[in-house]
JSON list of C-alpha atoms in Angstrom, two decimals:
[
{"chain": "A", "resi": 758, "resn": "UNK", "atom": "CA", "xyz": [109.41, 116.93, 120.77]},
{"chain": "A", "resi": 759, "resn": "UNK", "atom": "CA", "xyz": [109.03, 115.92, 124.23]},
{"chain": "A", "resi": 760, "resn": "UNK", "atom": "CA", "xyz": [108.23, 111.58, 124.48]},
{"chain": "A", "resi": 761, "resn": "UNK", "atom": "CA", "xyz": [107.83, 111.10, 127.67]},
{"chain": "A", "resi": 762, "resn": "UNK", "atom": "CA", "xyz": [107.61, 114.02, 131.28]},
{"chain": "A", "resi": 763, "resn": "UNK", "atom": "CA", "xyz": [107.58, 113.29, 134.64]},
{"chain": "A", "resi": 764, "resn": "UNK", "atom": "CA", "xyz": [106.46, 116.49, 137.24]},
{"chain": "A", "resi": 765, "resn": "UNK", "atom": "CA", "xyz": [108.70, 115.81, 139.55]},
{"chain": "A", "resi": 766, "resn": "UNK", "atom": "CA", "xyz": [111.71, 115.70, 138.93]},
{"chain": "A", "resi": 767, "resn": "UNK", "atom": "CA", "xyz": [112.84, 115.58, 143.31]},
{"chain": "A", "resi": 768, "resn": "UNK", "atom": "CA", "xyz": [111.07, 115.30, 146.06]},
{"chain": "A", "resi": 769, "resn": "UNK", "atom": "CA", "xyz": [112.09, 114.82, 149.47]},
{"chain": "A", "resi": 770, "resn": "UNK", "atom": "CA", "xyz": [107.99, 114.06, 151.53]},
{"chain": "A", "resi": 771, "resn": "UNK", "atom": "CA", "xyz": [107.51, 113.48, 155.01]},
{"chain": "A", "resi": 772, "resn": "UNK", "atom": "CA", "xyz": [106.62, 109.45, 156.67]},
{"chain": "A", "resi": 773, "resn": "UNK", "atom": "CA", "xyz": [102.31, 109.74, 156.12]},
{"chain": "A", "resi": 774, "resn": "UNK", "atom": "CA", "xyz": [102.33, 112.22, 153.47]},
{"chain": "A", "resi": 775, "resn": "UNK", "atom": "CA", "xyz": [101.07, 112.35, 150.28]},
{"chain": "A", "resi": 776, "resn": "UNK", "atom": "CA", "xyz": [102.04, 112.92, 146.32]},
{"chain": "A", "resi": 777, "resn": "UNK", "atom": "CA", "xyz": [101.03, 112.67, 143.16]},
{"chain": "A", "resi": 778, "resn": "UNK", "atom": "CA", "xyz": [103.91, 111.52, 139.81]},
{"chain": "A", "resi": 779, "resn": "UNK", "atom": "CA", "xyz": [102.20, 112.71, 136.96]},
{"chain": "A", "resi": 780, "resn": "UNK", "atom": "CA", "xyz": [103.89, 111.23, 133.46]},
{"chain": "A", "resi": 781, "resn": "UNK", "atom": "CA", "xyz": [102.58, 113.30, 130.01]},
{"chain": "A", "resi": 782, "resn": "UNK", "atom": "CA", "xyz": [102.98, 110.95, 126.46]},
{"chain": "A", "resi": 783, "resn": "UNK", "atom": "CA", "xyz": [102.95, 112.89, 124.04]},
{"chain": "A", "resi": 784, "resn": "UNK", "atom": "CA", "xyz": [103.69, 109.74, 121.35]},
{"chain": "A", "resi": 785, "resn": "UNK", "atom": "CA", "xyz": [99.20, 108.86, 121.53]},
{"chain": "A", "resi": 786, "resn": "UNK", "atom": "CA", "xyz": [100.66, 105.39, 123.36]},
{"chain": "A", "resi": 787, "resn": "UNK", "atom": "CA", "xyz": [98.41, 103.35, 124.11]},
{"chain": "A", "resi": 788, "resn": "UNK", "atom": "CA", "xyz": [100.78, 101.37, 127.00]},
{"chain": "A", "resi": 789, "resn": "UNK", "atom": "CA", "xyz": [102.26, 102.99, 130.35]},
{"chain": "A", "resi": 790, "resn": "UNK", "atom": "CA", "xyz": [104.09, 101.47, 132.86]},
{"chain": "A", "resi": 791, "resn": "UNK", "atom": "CA", "xyz": [105.37, 102.74, 136.01]},
{"chain": "A", "resi": 792, "resn": "UNK", "atom": "CA", "xyz": [108.29, 101.28, 137.71]},
{"chain": "A", "resi": 793, "resn": "UNK", "atom": "CA", "xyz": [110.60, 101.94, 140.64]},
{"chain": "A", "resi": 794, "resn": "UNK", "atom": "CA", "xyz": [114.31, 100.95, 140.56]},
{"chain": "A", "resi": 795, "resn": "UNK", "atom": "CA", "xyz": [115.44, 100.50, 143.80]},
{"chain": "A", "resi": 796, "resn": "UNK", "atom": "CA", "xyz": [119.78, 99.74, 144.56]},
{"chain": "A", "resi": 797, "resn": "UNK", "atom": "CA", "xyz": [120.80, 96.14, 143.37]},
{"chain": "A", "resi": 798, "resn": "UNK", "atom": "CA", "xyz": [116.98, 95.43, 142.89]},
{"chain": "A", "resi": 799, "resn": "UNK", "atom": "CA", "xyz": [116.84, 96.78, 138.72]},
{"chain": "A", "resi": 800, "resn": "UNK", "atom": "CA", "xyz": [112.96, 98.05, 137.85]},
{"chain": "A", "resi": 801, "resn": "UNK", "atom": "CA", "xyz": [110.58, 96.37, 139.55]},
{"chain": "A", "resi": 802, "resn": "UNK", "atom": "CA", "xyz": [106.73, 97.27, 137.87]},
{"chain": "A", "resi": 803, "resn": "UNK", "atom": "CA", "xyz": [104.04, 98.64, 140.22]},
{"chain": "A", "resi": 804, "resn": "UNK", "atom": "CA", "xyz": [101.17, 99.60, 137.55]},
{"chain": "A", "resi": 805, "resn": "UNK", "atom": "CA", "xyz": [101.09, 99.93, 134.59]},
{"chain": "A", "resi": 806, "resn": "UNK", "atom": "CA", "xyz": [97.27, 100.56, 132.17]},
{"chain": "A", "resi": 807, "resn": "UNK", "atom": "CA", "xyz": [96.56, 98.64, 128.91]},
{"chain": "A", "resi": 808, "resn": "UNK", "atom": "CA", "xyz": [94.27, 101.88, 127.70]},
{"chain": "A", "resi": 809, "resn": "UNK", "atom": "CA", "xyz": [92.36, 104.69, 128.62]},
{"chain": "A", "resi": 810, "resn": "UNK", "atom": "CA", "xyz": [90.24, 103.88, 131.75]},
{"chain": "A", "resi": 811, "resn": "UNK", "atom": "CA", "xyz": [91.92, 101.06, 132.00]},
{"chain": "A", "resi": 812, "resn": "UNK", "atom": "CA", "xyz": [95.06, 100.22, 135.07]},
{"chain": "A", "resi": 813, "resn": "UNK", "atom": "CA", "xyz": [96.35, 97.12, 136.67]},
{"chain": "A", "resi": 814, "resn": "UNK", "atom": "CA", "xyz": [98.71, 95.65, 138.88]},
{"chain": "A", "resi": 815, "resn": "UNK", "atom": "CA", "xyz": [102.30, 94.69, 138.09]},
{"chain": "A", "resi": 816, "resn": "UNK", "atom": "CA", "xyz": [105.09, 93.15, 140.38]},
{"chain": "A", "resi": 817, "resn": "UNK", "atom": "CA", "xyz": [104.78, 95.83, 143.44]},
{"chain": "A", "resi": 818, "resn": "UNK", "atom": "CA", "xyz": [101.50, 97.87, 143.76]},
{"chain": "A", "resi": 819, "resn": "UNK", "atom": "CA", "xyz": [101.13, 98.10, 147.40]},
{"chain": "A", "resi": 820, "resn": "UNK", "atom": "CA", "xyz": [101.09, 101.58, 148.87]},
{"chain": "A", "resi": 821, "resn": "UNK", "atom": "CA", "xyz": [100.55, 103.25, 145.67]},
{"chain": "A", "resi": 822, "resn": "UNK", "atom": "CA", "xyz": [97.36, 103.40, 143.54]},
{"chain": "A", "resi": 823, "resn": "UNK", "atom": "CA", "xyz": [96.71, 104.91, 139.75]},
{"chain": "A", "resi": 824, "resn": "UNK", "atom": "CA", "xyz": [94.47, 106.40, 137.15]},
{"chain": "A", "resi": 825, "resn": "UNK", "atom": "CA", "xyz": [94.18, 106.73, 133.29]},
{"chain": "A", "resi": 826, "resn": "UNK", "atom": "CA", "xyz": [92.00, 109.15, 133.00]},
{"chain": "A", "resi": 827, "resn": "UNK", "atom": "CA", "xyz": [93.13, 110.49, 129.75]},
{"chain": "A", "resi": 828, "resn": "UNK", "atom": "CA", "xyz": [94.81, 108.53, 127.03]},
{"chain": "A", "resi": 829, "resn": "UNK", "atom": "CA", "xyz": [98.56, 110.70, 127.23]},
{"chain": "A", "resi": 830, "resn": "UNK", "atom": "CA", "xyz": [98.71, 110.42, 131.51]},
{"chain": "A", "resi": 831, "resn": "UNK", "atom": "CA", "xyz": [99.19, 108.18, 133.97]},
{"chain": "A", "resi": 832, "resn": "UNK", "atom": "CA", "xyz": [99.37, 109.22, 137.65]},
{"chain": "A", "resi": 833, "resn": "UNK", "atom": "CA", "xyz": [100.53, 107.57, 140.40]},
{"chain": "A", "resi": 834, "resn": "UNK", "atom": "CA", "xyz": [99.57, 108.39, 144.57]},
{"chain": "A", "resi": 835, "resn": "UNK", "atom": "CA", "xyz": [100.70, 107.82, 147.60]},
{"chain": "A", "resi": 836, "resn": "UNK", "atom": "CA", "xyz": [98.73, 108.05, 149.88]},
{"chain": "A", "resi": 837, "resn": "UNK", "atom": "CA", "xyz": [100.73, 107.44, 153.34]},
{"chain": "A", "resi": 838, "resn": "UNK", "atom": "CA", "xyz": [104.45, 107.40, 152.00]},
{"chain": "A", "resi": 839, "resn": "UNK", "atom": "CA", "xyz": [107.06, 105.57, 154.30]},
{"chain": "A", "resi": 840, "resn": "UNK", "atom": "CA", "xyz": [110.28, 104.99, 154.00]},
{"chain": "A", "resi": 841, "resn": "UNK", "atom": "CA", "xyz": [110.27, 102.15, 152.36]},
{"chain": "A", "resi": 842, "resn": "UNK", "atom": "CA", "xyz": [109.18, 103.92, 149.08]},
{"chain": "A", "resi": 843, "resn": "UNK", "atom": "CA", "xyz": [112.86, 105.91, 149.12]},
{"chain": "A", "resi": 844, "resn": "UNK", "atom": "CA", "xyz": [113.33, 105.29, 145.25]},
{"chain": "A", "resi": 845, "resn": "UNK", "atom": "CA", "xyz": [113.74, 106.12, 141.96]},
{"chain": "A", "resi": 846, "resn": "UNK", "atom": "CA", "xyz": [110.30, 106.41, 139.99]},
{"chain": "A", "resi": 847, "resn": "UNK", "atom": "CA", "xyz": [110.00, 105.54, 136.53]},
{"chain": "A", "resi": 848, "resn": "UNK", "atom": "CA", "xyz": [107.45, 106.10, 134.33]},
{"chain": "A", "resi": 849, "resn": "UNK", "atom": "CA", "xyz": [107.27, 103.94, 130.56]},
{"chain": "A", "resi": 850, "resn": "UNK", "atom": "CA", "xyz": [105.11, 104.70, 127.58]},
{"chain": "A", "resi": 851, "resn": "UNK", "atom": "CA", "xyz": [104.65, 102.09, 124.21]},
{"chain": "A", "resi": 852, "resn": "UNK", "atom": "CA", "xyz": [103.02, 101.61, 121.25]},
{"chain": "A", "resi": 853, "resn": "UNK", "atom": "CA", "xyz": [100.86, 98.18, 120.45]},
{"chain": "A", "resi": 854, "resn": "UNK", "atom": "CA", "xyz": [102.72, 95.89, 118.29]},
{"chain": "A", "resi": 855, "resn": "UNK", "atom": "CA", "xyz": [105.57, 93.40, 117.94]},
{"chain": "A", "resi": 856, "resn": "UNK", "atom": "CA", "xyz": [108.80, 94.48, 119.82]},
{"chain": "A", "resi": 857, "resn": "UNK", "atom": "CA", "xyz": [107.02, 97.62, 120.05]},
{"chain": "A", "resi": 858, "resn": "UNK", "atom": "CA", "xyz": [110.33, 100.38, 121.98]},
{"chain": "A", "resi": 859, "resn": "UNK", "atom": "CA", "xyz": [109.77, 101.27, 125.69]},
{"chain": "A", "resi": 860, "resn": "UNK", "atom": "CA", "xyz": [110.02, 105.23, 125.84]},
{"chain": "A", "resi": 861, "resn": "UNK", "atom": "CA", "xyz": [111.55, 105.88, 129.16]},
{"chain": "A", "resi": 862, "resn": "UNK", "atom": "CA", "xyz": [110.98, 109.15, 131.46]},
{"chain": "A", "resi": 863, "resn": "UNK", "atom": "CA", "xyz": [113.98, 111.18, 132.84]},
{"chain": "A", "resi": 864, "resn": "UNK", "atom": "CA", "xyz": [112.18, 110.16, 135.88]},
{"chain": "A", "resi": 865, "resn": "UNK", "atom": "CA", "xyz": [111.73, 110.81, 139.83]},
{"chain": "A", "resi": 866, "resn": "UNK", "atom": "CA", "xyz": [113.78, 110.43, 142.32]},
{"chain": "A", "resi": 867, "resn": "UNK", "atom": "CA", "xyz": [111.42, 110.49, 145.26]},
{"chain": "A", "resi": 868, "resn": "UNK", "atom": "CA", "xyz": [113.10, 110.31, 149.28]},
{"chain": "A", "resi": 869, "resn": "UNK", "atom": "CA", "xyz": [110.57, 109.55, 152.21]},
{"chain": "A", "resi": 870, "resn": "UNK", "atom": "CA", "xyz": [111.66, 110.97, 156.11]},
{"chain": "B", "resi": 1367, "resn": "UNK", "atom": "CA", "xyz": [106.28, 83.24, 134.69]},
{"chain": "B", "resi": 1368, "resn": "UNK", "atom": "CA", "xyz": [108.66, 85.10, 132.46]},
{"chain": "B", "resi": 1369, "resn": "UNK", "atom": "CA", "xyz": [111.48, 86.65, 133.62]},
{"chain": "B", "resi": 1370, "resn": "UNK", "atom": "CA", "xyz": [115.59, 88.11, 132.68]},
{"chain": "B", "resi": 1371, "resn": "UNK", "atom": "CA", "xyz": [118.38, 86.99, 134.86]},
{"chain": "B", "resi": 1372, "resn": "UNK", "atom": "CA", "xyz": [121.63, 88.50, 134.01]},
{"chain": "B", "resi": 1373, "resn": "UNK", "atom": "CA", "xyz": [125.67, 88.66, 134.73]},
{"chain": "B", "resi": 1374, "resn": "UNK", "atom": "CA", "xyz": [126.07, 90.64, 137.92]},
{"chain": "B", "resi": 1375, "resn": "UNK", "atom": "CA", "xyz": [128.34, 93.44, 138.01]},
{"chain": "B", "resi": 1376, "resn": "UNK", "atom": "CA", "xyz": [130.11, 95.67, 138.00]},
{"chain": "B", "resi": 1377, "resn": "UNK", "atom": "CA", "xyz": [131.96, 94.98, 135.24]},
{"chain": "B", "resi": 1378, "resn": "UNK", "atom": "CA", "xyz": [135.02, 97.16, 135.05]},
{"chain": "B", "resi": 1379, "resn": "UNK", "atom": "CA", "xyz": [137.13, 96.82, 131.82]},
{"chain": "B", "resi": 1380, "resn": "UNK", "atom": "CA", "xyz": [139.74, 99.12, 130.57]},
{"chain": "B", "resi": 1381, "resn": "UNK", "atom": "CA", "xyz": [138.91, 100.68, 127.20]},
{"chain": "B", "resi": 1382, "resn": "UNK", "atom": "CA", "xyz": [139.12, 99.45, 123.85]},
{"chain": "B", "resi": 1383, "resn": "UNK", "atom": "CA", "xyz": [138.44, 96.04, 125.62]},
{"chain": "B", "resi": 1384, "resn": "UNK", "atom": "CA", "xyz": [135.53, 92.89, 124.49]},
{"chain": "B", "resi": 1385, "resn": "UNK", "atom": "CA", "xyz": [132.41, 93.71, 126.57]},
{"chain": "B", "resi": 1386, "resn": "UNK", "atom": "CA", "xyz": [130.40, 90.46, 127.34]},
{"chain": "B", "resi": 1387, "resn": "UNK", "atom": "CA", "xyz": [127.15, 90.85, 129.57]},
{"chain": "B", "resi": 1388, "resn": "UNK", "atom": "CA", "xyz": [125.31, 87.39, 129.42]},
{"chain": "B", "resi": 1389, "resn": "UNK", "atom": "CA", "xyz": [121.56, 87.48, 129.67]},
{"chain": "B", "resi": 1390, "resn": "UNK", "atom": "CA", "xyz": [118.89, 84.27, 129.72]},
{"chain": "B", "resi": 1391, "resn": "UNK", "atom": "CA", "xyz": [115.10, 84.57, 129.46]},
{"chain": "B", "resi": 1392, "resn": "UNK", "atom": "CA", "xyz": [112.11, 82.71, 130.53]},
{"chain": "B", "resi": 1393, "resn": "UNK", "atom": "CA", "xyz": [109.38, 82.60, 128.67]},
{"chain": "B", "resi": 1394, "resn": "UNK", "atom": "CA", "xyz": [106.52, 80.85, 127.74]},
{"chain": "B", "resi": 1395, "resn": "UNK", "atom": "CA", "xyz": [105.69, 80.93, 124.21]},
{"chain": "B", "resi": 1396, "resn": "UNK", "atom": "CA", "xyz": [108.59, 83.40, 121.62]},
{"chain": "B", "resi": 1397, "resn": "UNK", "atom": "CA", "xyz": [109.23, 86.87, 123.45]},
{"chain": "B", "resi": 1398, "resn": "UNK", "atom": "CA", "xyz": [110.10, 89.82, 121.72]},
{"chain": "B", "resi": 1399, "resn": "UNK", "atom": "CA", "xyz": [114.38, 90.15, 123.68]},
{"chain": "B", "resi": 1400, "resn": "UNK", "atom": "CA", "xyz": [115.94, 94.04, 123.97]},
{"chain": "B", "resi": 1401, "resn": "UNK", "atom": "CA", "xyz": [119.06, 95.87, 125.77]},
{"chain": "B", "resi": 1402, "resn": "UNK", "atom": "CA", "xyz": [118.11, 99.35, 127.59]},
{"chain": "B", "resi": 1403, "resn": "UNK", "atom": "CA", "xyz": [120.78, 101.40, 128.44]},
{"chain": "B", "resi": 1404, "resn": "UNK", "atom": "CA", "xyz": [120.67, 103.70, 131.19]},
{"chain": "B", "resi": 1405, "resn": "UNK", "atom": "CA", "xyz": [123.53, 106.44, 131.38]},
{"chain": "B", "resi": 1406, "resn": "UNK", "atom": "CA", "xyz": [124.37, 108.45, 134.88]},
{"chain": "B", "resi": 1407, "resn": "UNK", "atom": "CA", "xyz": [121.21, 110.85, 135.58]},
{"chain": "B", "resi": 1408, "resn": "UNK", "atom": "CA", "xyz": [118.95, 109.36, 133.00]},
{"chain": "B", "resi": 1409, "resn": "UNK", "atom": "CA", "xyz": [116.06, 106.31, 131.63]},
{"chain": "B", "resi": 1410, "resn": "UNK", "atom": "CA", "xyz": [116.07, 104.34, 129.84]},
{"chain": "B", "resi": 1411, "resn": "UNK", "atom": "CA", "xyz": [116.82, 104.35, 126.37]},
{"chain": "B", "resi": 1412, "resn": "UNK", "atom": "CA", "xyz": [116.70, 101.15, 123.52]},
{"chain": "B", "resi": 1413, "resn": "UNK", "atom": "CA", "xyz": [120.12, 99.71, 122.72]},
{"chain": "B", "resi": 1414, "resn": "UNK", "atom": "CA", "xyz": [119.44, 96.60, 120.26]},
{"chain": "B", "resi": 1415, "resn": "UNK", "atom": "CA", "xyz": [115.62, 94.61, 120.41]},
{"chain": "B", "resi": 1416, "resn": "UNK", "atom": "CA", "xyz": [115.04, 91.29, 118.54]},
{"chain": "B", "resi": 1417, "resn": "UNK", "atom": "CA", "xyz": [111.46, 90.02, 117.60]},
{"chain": "B", "resi": 1418, "resn": "UNK", "atom": "CA", "xyz": [112.05, 86.46, 116.57]},
{"chain": "B", "resi": 1419, "resn": "UNK", "atom": "CA", "xyz": [114.93, 83.11, 116.87]},
{"chain": "B", "resi": 1420, "resn": "UNK", "atom": "CA", "xyz": [118.09, 84.34, 115.16]},
{"chain": "B", "resi": 1421, "resn": "UNK", "atom": "CA", "xyz": [117.94, 87.41, 114.18]},
{"chain": "B", "resi": 1422, "resn": "UNK", "atom": "CA", "xyz": [120.64, 89.62, 115.19]},
{"chain": "B", "resi": 1423, "resn": "UNK", "atom": "CA", "xyz": [120.07, 93.35, 117.33]},
{"chain": "B", "resi": 1424, "resn": "UNK", "atom": "CA", "xyz": [122.73, 95.75, 117.12]},
{"chain": "B", "resi": 1425, "resn": "UNK", "atom": "CA", "xyz": [123.57, 98.71, 117.23]},
{"chain": "B", "resi": 1426, "resn": "UNK", "atom": "CA", "xyz": [126.60, 101.49, 118.31]},
{"chain": "B", "resi": 1427, "resn": "UNK", "atom": "CA", "xyz": [129.17, 98.29, 117.91]},
{"chain": "B", "resi": 1428, "resn": "UNK", "atom": "CA", "xyz": [127.16, 96.41, 120.32]},
{"chain": "B", "resi": 1429, "resn": "UNK", "atom": "CA", "xyz": [124.96, 93.16, 118.43]},
{"chain": "B", "resi": 1430, "resn": "UNK", "atom": "CA", "xyz": [123.58, 90.67, 120.57]},
{"chain": "B", "resi": 1431, "resn": "UNK", "atom": "CA", "xyz": [121.81, 86.55, 118.88]},
{"chain": "B", "resi": 1432, "resn": "UNK", "atom": "CA", "xyz": [118.62, 86.02, 119.86]},
{"chain": "B", "resi": 1433, "resn": "UNK", "atom": "CA", "xyz": [118.79, 82.95, 120.63]},
{"chain": "B", "resi": 1434, "resn": "UNK", "atom": "CA", "xyz": [116.42, 80.32, 121.23]},
{"chain": "B", "resi": 1435, "resn": "UNK", "atom": "CA", "xyz": [117.77, 77.24, 121.64]},
{"chain": "B", "resi": 1436, "resn": "UNK", "atom": "CA", "xyz": [119.73, 77.99, 124.98]},
{"chain": "B", "resi": 1437, "resn": "UNK", "atom": "CA", "xyz": [117.26, 81.15, 126.00]},
{"chain": "B", "resi": 1438, "resn": "UNK", "atom": "CA", "xyz": [120.18, 83.85, 126.17]},
{"chain": "B", "resi": 1439, "resn": "UNK", "atom": "CA", "xyz": [120.70, 87.09, 124.62]},
{"chain": "B", "resi": 1440, "resn": "UNK", "atom": "CA", "xyz": [123.91, 87.81, 125.49]},
{"chain": "B", "resi": 1441, "resn": "UNK", "atom": "CA", "xyz": [125.26, 91.78, 124.40]},
{"chain": "B", "resi": 1442, "resn": "UNK", "atom": "CA", "xyz": [128.40, 92.03, 122.71]},
{"chain": "B", "resi": 1443, "resn": "UNK", "atom": "CA", "xyz": [130.82, 94.57, 122.30]},
{"chain": "B", "resi": 1444, "resn": "UNK", "atom": "CA", "xyz": [134.10, 94.35, 120.00]},
{"chain": "B", "resi": 1445, "resn": "UNK", "atom": "CA", "xyz": [135.50, 97.76, 121.63]},
{"chain": "B", "resi": 1446, "resn": "UNK", "atom": "CA", "xyz": [134.17, 99.36, 124.40]},
{"chain": "B", "resi": 1447, "resn": "UNK", "atom": "CA", "xyz": [135.08, 102.69, 124.98]},
{"chain": "B", "resi": 1448, "resn": "UNK", "atom": "CA", "xyz": [134.63, 105.50, 127.97]},
{"chain": "B", "resi": 1449, "resn": "UNK", "atom": "CA", "xyz": [131.82, 106.08, 126.46]},
{"chain": "B", "resi": 1450, "resn": "UNK", "atom": "CA", "xyz": [130.19, 103.72, 127.12]},
{"chain": "B", "resi": 1451, "resn": "UNK", "atom": "CA", "xyz": [129.83, 103.42, 131.10]},
{"chain": "B", "resi": 1452, "resn": "UNK", "atom": "CA", "xyz": [126.70, 103.17, 131.92]},
{"chain": "B", "resi": 1453, "resn": "UNK", "atom": "CA", "xyz": [123.74, 101.00, 133.50]},
{"chain": "B", "resi": 1454, "resn": "UNK", "atom": "CA", "xyz": [122.36, 97.75, 130.78]},
{"chain": "B", "resi": 1455, "resn": "UNK", "atom": "CA", "xyz": [118.99, 95.63, 131.04]},
{"chain": "B", "resi": 1456, "resn": "UNK", "atom": "CA", "xyz": [118.24, 92.86, 129.87]},
{"chain": "B", "resi": 1457, "resn": "UNK", "atom": "CA", "xyz": [114.59, 93.28, 129.41]},
{"chain": "B", "resi": 1458, "resn": "UNK", "atom": "CA", "xyz": [112.14, 91.05, 127.29]},
{"chain": "B", "resi": 1459, "resn": "UNK", "atom": "CA", "xyz": [108.10, 91.22, 126.05]},
{"chain": "B", "resi": 1460, "resn": "UNK", "atom": "CA", "xyz": [105.77, 88.49, 124.95]},
{"chain": "B", "resi": 1461, "resn": "UNK", "atom": "CA", "xyz": [103.75, 89.12, 121.43]},
{"chain": "B", "resi": 1462, "resn": "UNK", "atom": "CA", "xyz": [100.74, 87.85, 122.83]},
{"chain": "B", "resi": 1463, "resn": "UNK", "atom": "CA", "xyz": [98.52, 90.37, 124.92]},
{"chain": "B", "resi": 1464, "resn": "UNK", "atom": "CA", "xyz": [99.36, 93.45, 127.12]},
{"chain": "B", "resi": 1465, "resn": "UNK", "atom": "CA", "xyz": [101.67, 92.06, 129.13]},
{"chain": "B", "resi": 1466, "resn": "UNK", "atom": "CA", "xyz": [104.05, 94.59, 130.00]},
{"chain": "B", "resi": 1467, "resn": "UNK", "atom": "CA", "xyz": [108.11, 94.92, 129.50]},
{"chain": "B", "resi": 1468, "resn": "UNK", "atom": "CA", "xyz": [109.82, 92.45, 132.73]},
{"chain": "B", "resi": 1469, "resn": "UNK", "atom": "CA", "xyz": [113.34, 93.65, 133.14]},
{"chain": "B", "resi": 1470, "resn": "UNK", "atom": "CA", "xyz": [116.76, 91.82, 134.33]},
{"chain": "B", "resi": 1471, "resn": "UNK", "atom": "CA", "xyz": [118.25, 94.06, 137.27]},
{"chain": "B", "resi": 1472, "resn": "UNK", "atom": "CA", "xyz": [121.21, 95.59, 135.79]},
{"chain": "B", "resi": 1473, "resn": "UNK", "atom": "CA", "xyz": [124.55, 95.59, 134.99]},
{"chain": "B", "resi": 1474, "resn": "UNK", "atom": "CA", "xyz": [126.90, 98.02, 135.46]},
{"chain": "B", "resi": 1475, "resn": "UNK", "atom": "CA", "xyz": [129.50, 99.22, 133.28]},
{"chain": "B", "resi": 1476, "resn": "UNK", "atom": "CA", "xyz": [132.58, 100.46, 133.43]},
{"chain": "B", "resi": 1477, "resn": "UNK", "atom": "CA", "xyz": [135.08, 101.90, 131.08]},
{"chain": "B", "resi": 1478, "resn": "UNK", "atom": "CA", "xyz": [138.71, 103.06, 132.14]},
{"chain": "B", "resi": 1479, "resn": "UNK", "atom": "CA", "xyz": [141.16, 104.82, 129.36]}
]
């Protein structure tokens, strides 16, 4: 049972380059999220989706775009990477309902030089 | 808005010591409350949860009680082990609408033998 899978696990980008992070879940969850984790800052929500074809901004959306063309996939794009986007990115998913658990991927460590 | 405040770390304890990590929240209505744990190099995983006032969540010797009167959800364990060394996150989700999980900044726990 794969759960939530993130690709890639590590990446180094040069300033100004673009890339897409892929998140795939096999649990048929409606909700998916992208967070970034920085030292001393905890997890901050970048964008999220409550269903196929819908996305919404989170706490720190600037410099990122997302798409949810298929229910099982949630893509996070960086159009022009900046050193401030150096972080560990986590994808999570959960189903609807009271107090449902969020399942997290293993994370993507991104360094922008 | 919704927010979670948890005690700053790091926390260093000797094996078999008692652990408390404080967590308080601000939210409209009655949220569900969670503790997640992150082991080194991994994503977050659910440790325990509570969905209504006075509920006690428990798992692996950890406990937390949902206290509506003090808006708190403190994590406790009677006797910590070296294997409990990790980062612990308190989180909430509102029980209405599609709002995402909101996390505290995390508390790093180190247990020494």
